Amino acid sequence: LPASPMENTPSGTREVSSTAFELLFIEMVNHFLRGPGACSYLPPASAAAAASKSSSAAGAASDAPEMKLPLGPDDAVAASAESRARLESLGFDVGQRLVEFITLYTPHPDSELDMIKFVCKEVWETLFRKQIDELKTNGNGLYLLQDLDFKLLKNASESADNDDIGKEDLLLFPSGIISGVLSRLGMRCTVYVEAVRIGDTVAPFNVRVEEG
């Protein structure tokens, strides 16, 4: 990732290997969706029951092993949704910080369209050394940003360890980045991804601007 253009290095920038960044991205997705960072969900009713049992067993040894209740199908869905929300939230935080960095050296966009173009150009060039390939709008607050050969999607999909992770899941983090950038610029919007075809490396990010 480029650092400040004022960095006192021979090239004027400080960079991180794109391969290392892509590997880190894959491990981050694994961590949040099926690794130690994934959520384990305990329903409120079960939590209350567990607390009641705990209080009634005040004489038990303090180092007794913790009892974990089995998750039902609905609980597993809730846990999965929370894990995905955490991954997207991490991207949101990165996006907010990126704005602070990039706008030190470029003008702050003011109009709605300029904010979208800021994502397509400055943000994407900072992160991926290229611009968004296609920008479309319906003229009514809906924008489609497409990276036609998204490196993170391509390389993560080629990993044999990611067969059980959907391609939409791989785009949660960059979706969060876009949302964080636009939020920091003052735009209220929702960022979401349409279904991604198997074997496709196109990353389609939809931005719907909220009224008011």
Coordinates of C-alpha atoms in Angstrom, one line a residue:
L1 CA 0.0 0.0 0.0
P2 CA 1.4 3.4 -0.8
A3 CA 2.3 5.6 2.1
S4 CA 2.7 9.4 2.0
P5 CA 4.1 10.7 -1.2
M6 CA 6.4 12.8 1.0
E7 CA 8.0 9.7 2.4
N8 CA 11.8 10.0 2.2
T9 CA 12.5 6.9 0.2
P10 CA 14.2 6.4 -3.3
S11 CA 10.8 5.9 -5.0
G12 CA 9.0 8.5 -2.9
T13 CA 6.6 5.9 -1.5
R14 CA 6.5 3.0 0.9
E15 CA 4.9 -0.1 -0.5
V16 CA 3.6 -3.5 0.6
S17 CA 3.9 -6.6 -1.6
S18 CA 0.5 -7.1 -3.3
T19 CA 1.0 -10.9 -2.9
A20 CA 1.4 -10.5 0.9
F21 CA -1.7 -8.2 1.0
E22 CA -3.8 -10.8 -0.9
L23 CA -2.7 -13.6 1.4
L24 CA -3.5 -11.5 4.4
F25 CA -6.9 -10.8 3.0
I26 CA -7.6 -14.5 2.5
E27 CA -6.5 -15.3 6.0
M28 CA -8.6 -12.5 7.4
V29 CA -11.8 -13.8 5.7
N30 CA -11.0 -17.3 7.0
H31 CA -10.5 -15.9 10.5
F32 CA -13.8 -14.1 10.7
L33 CA -16.0 -16.6 8.8
R34 CA -14.7 -20.0 10.0
G35 CA -11.8 -19.4 12.3
P36 CA -11.3 -18.1 15.8
G37 CA -12.9 -14.8 14.9
A38 CA -16.2 -16.5 13.9
C39 CA -19.1 -15.9 16.3
S40 CA -20.6 -18.5 18.6
Y41 CA -24.2 -17.6 19.3
L42 CA -26.0 -18.3 22.6
P43 CA -29.7 -17.4 22.4
P44 CA -31.0 -15.1 25.2
A45 CA -33.3 -17.7 26.7
S46 CA -30.4 -20.2 26.8
A47 CA -28.1 -17.6 28.3
A48 CA -30.7 -16.9 31.1
A49 CA -31.0 -20.6 31.8
A50 CA -27.3 -21.0 32.0
A51 CA -27.0 -18.0 34.4
S52 CA -29.7 -19.5 36.6
K53 CA -27.9 -22.8 36.8
S54 CA -24.7 -21.0 37.6
S55 CA -26.2 -19.1 40.5
S56 CA -27.8 -22.2 42.0
A57 CA -24.5 -24.0 41.9
A58 CA -22.6 -21.4 44.0
G59 CA -20.8 -24.2 46.0
A60 CA -19.3 -25.7 42.9
A61 CA -15.6 -25.4 42.2
S62 CA -14.7 -22.2 40.4
D63 CA -12.5 -24.0 37.9
A64 CA -15.3 -26.3 36.7
P65 CA -15.5 -26.6 32.9
E66 CA -17.9 -24.3 31.2
M67 CA -21.0 -26.0 29.7
K68 CA -21.8 -25.1 26.1
L69 CA -25.3 -25.7 24.8
P70 CA -25.6 -27.0 21.3
L71 CA -26.6 -24.6 18.6
G72 CA -29.8 -25.0 16.7
P73 CA -30.2 -24.1 13.0
D74 CA -31.5 -20.6 13.7
D75 CA -28.7 -20.0 16.1
A76 CA -26.1 -21.0 13.5
V77 CA -27.7 -18.6 11.0
A78 CA -27.5 -15.8 13.5
A79 CA -23.9 -16.5 14.3
S80 CA -23.0 -16.6 10.6
A81 CA -24.7 -13.3 10.1
E82 CA -22.9 -11.7 13.0
S83 CA -19.5 -13.0 11.7
R84 CA -20.2 -11.4 8.3
A85 CA -21.2 -8.2 9.9
R86 CA -18.0 -8.1 11.9
L87 CA -15.9 -8.6 8.7
E88 CA -17.8 -5.8 6.9
S89 CA -17.5 -3.5 9.9
L90 CA -13.7 -4.0 9.8
G91 CA -13.7 -2.8 6.2
F92 CA -15.8 0.2 7.2
D93 CA -13.2 1.2 9.7
V94 CA -10.5 0.9 7.1
G95 CA -12.5 3.0 4.7
Q96 CA -12.9 5.8 7.2
R97 CA -9.2 5.9 7.9
L98 CA -8.4 5.8 4.2
V99 CA -10.3 9.1 3.7
E100 CA -8.1 10.8 6.3
F101 CA -5.0 9.6 4.6
I102 CA -5.9 10.3 1.0
T103 CA -7.5 13.7 1.5
L104 CA -4.2 15.0 2.9
Y105 CA -2.9 15.1 -0.7
T106 CA -6.0 15.4 -2.8
P107 CA -9.1 17.7 -2.8
H108 CA -12.0 16.7 -0.7
P109 CA -15.0 15.7 -3.0
D110 CA -18.2 17.6 -2.3
S111 CA -20.9 16.4 -4.8
E112 CA -22.5 13.0 -4.7
L113 CA -21.0 12.0 -8.1
D114 CA -17.5 13.3 -7.1
M115 CA -17.7 11.1 -3.9
I116 CA -18.5 8.0 -6.0
K117 CA -15.6 8.9 -8.4
F118 CA -13.3 9.4 -5.4
V119 CA -14.0 5.7 -4.6
C120 CA -13.5 4.6 -8.2
K121 CA -10.2 6.4 -8.6
E122 CA -8.3 7.6 -5.5
V123 CA -9.5 4.8 -3.2
W124 CA -9.1 1.9 -5.7
E125 CA -5.7 3.2 -6.9
T126 CA -4.5 3.5 -3.3
L127 CA -5.5 -0.1 -2.5
F128 CA -5.3 -2.0 -5.7
R129 CA -3.2 0.2 -8.1
K130 CA -6.0 0.5 -10.6
Q131 CA -9.3 2.3 -11.0
I132 CA -12.7 0.8 -11.0
D133 CA -13.4 -0.4 -14.6
E134 CA -17.0 0.6 -14.9
L135 CA -19.3 3.1 -13.2
K136 CA -23.0 3.2 -14.1
T137 CA -25.9 5.0 -12.5
N138 CA -29.7 5.0 -13.0
G139 CA -29.7 8.8 -12.3
N140 CA -31.8 8.2 -9.2
G141 CA -29.3 7.5 -6.4
L142 CA -28.2 4.0 -7.5
Y143 CA -24.6 3.4 -8.6
L144 CA -22.9 0.3 -9.9
L145 CA -19.1 0.1 -9.5
Q146 CA -17.5 -2.9 -11.2
D147 CA -14.0 -4.1 -11.0
L148 CA -13.9 -6.5 -13.9
D149 CA -10.8 -8.5 -12.7
F150 CA -10.8 -8.1 -8.9
K151 CA -7.5 -9.5 -7.7
L152 CA -8.7 -10.4 -4.2
L153 CA -11.7 -12.3 -5.6
K154 CA -9.5 -14.1 -8.2
N155 CA -6.8 -15.2 -5.9
A156 CA -9.0 -16.2 -3.0
S157 CA -11.2 -18.2 -5.3
E158 CA -8.2 -20.1 -6.6
S159 CA -7.3 -21.3 -3.1
A160 CA -8.5 -24.8 -2.4
D161 CA -9.1 -23.9 1.2
N162 CA -12.0 -21.5 0.4
D163 CA -14.4 -23.9 -1.3
D164 CA -17.0 -23.4 1.5
I165 CA -16.8 -19.6 1.4
G166 CA -19.2 -17.8 -1.0
K167 CA -17.8 -15.2 -3.4
E168 CA -20.2 -12.6 -1.9
D169 CA -18.5 -13.3 1.5
L170 CA -15.1 -12.4 -0.1
L171 CA -16.5 -9.0 -1.0
L172 CA -17.8 -8.1 2.4
F173 CA -14.5 -6.4 3.4
P174 CA -14.2 -4.3 0.3
S175 CA -17.9 -3.4 0.5
G176 CA -17.3 -2.2 4.0
I177 CA -14.4 -0.1 2.8
I178 CA -16.6 1.6 0.2
S179 CA -19.3 2.2 2.8
G180 CA -16.8 3.6 5.3
V181 CA -15.2 6.0 2.7
L182 CA -18.6 7.4 1.6
S183 CA -19.8 7.7 5.2
R184 CA -16.7 9.7 6.2
L185 CA -17.3 11.9 3.2
G186 CA -20.8 12.7 4.4
M187 CA -22.9 10.4 2.2
R188 CA -25.6 8.2 3.7
C189 CA -25.8 5.1 1.6
T190 CA -26.1 1.3 1.6
V191 CA -23.4 -0.8 -0.2
Y192 CA -24.3 -4.3 -1.3
V193 CA -23.1 -6.9 -3.8
E194 CA -25.2 -8.7 -6.3
A195 CA -24.8 -12.4 -6.8
V196 CA -21.4 -13.3 -8.2
R197 CA -21.2 -16.0 -10.8
I198 CA -19.1 -19.1 -10.1
G199 CA -15.7 -18.7 -11.7
D200 CA -16.2 -15.0 -12.4
T201 CA -13.7 -12.4 -11.1
V202 CA -16.1 -9.4 -11.6
A203 CA -16.8 -7.6 -8.4
P204 CA -20.1 -5.7 -8.7
F205 CA -20.6 -3.1 -5.9
N206 CA -24.0 -1.4 -5.7
V207 CA -24.3 1.9 -3.8
R208 CA -27.7 3.1 -3.0
V209 CA -27.8 6.7 -1.7
E210 CA -30.3 7.3 1.0
E211 CA -32.5 10.4 0.8
G212 CA -32.2 13.0 3.5

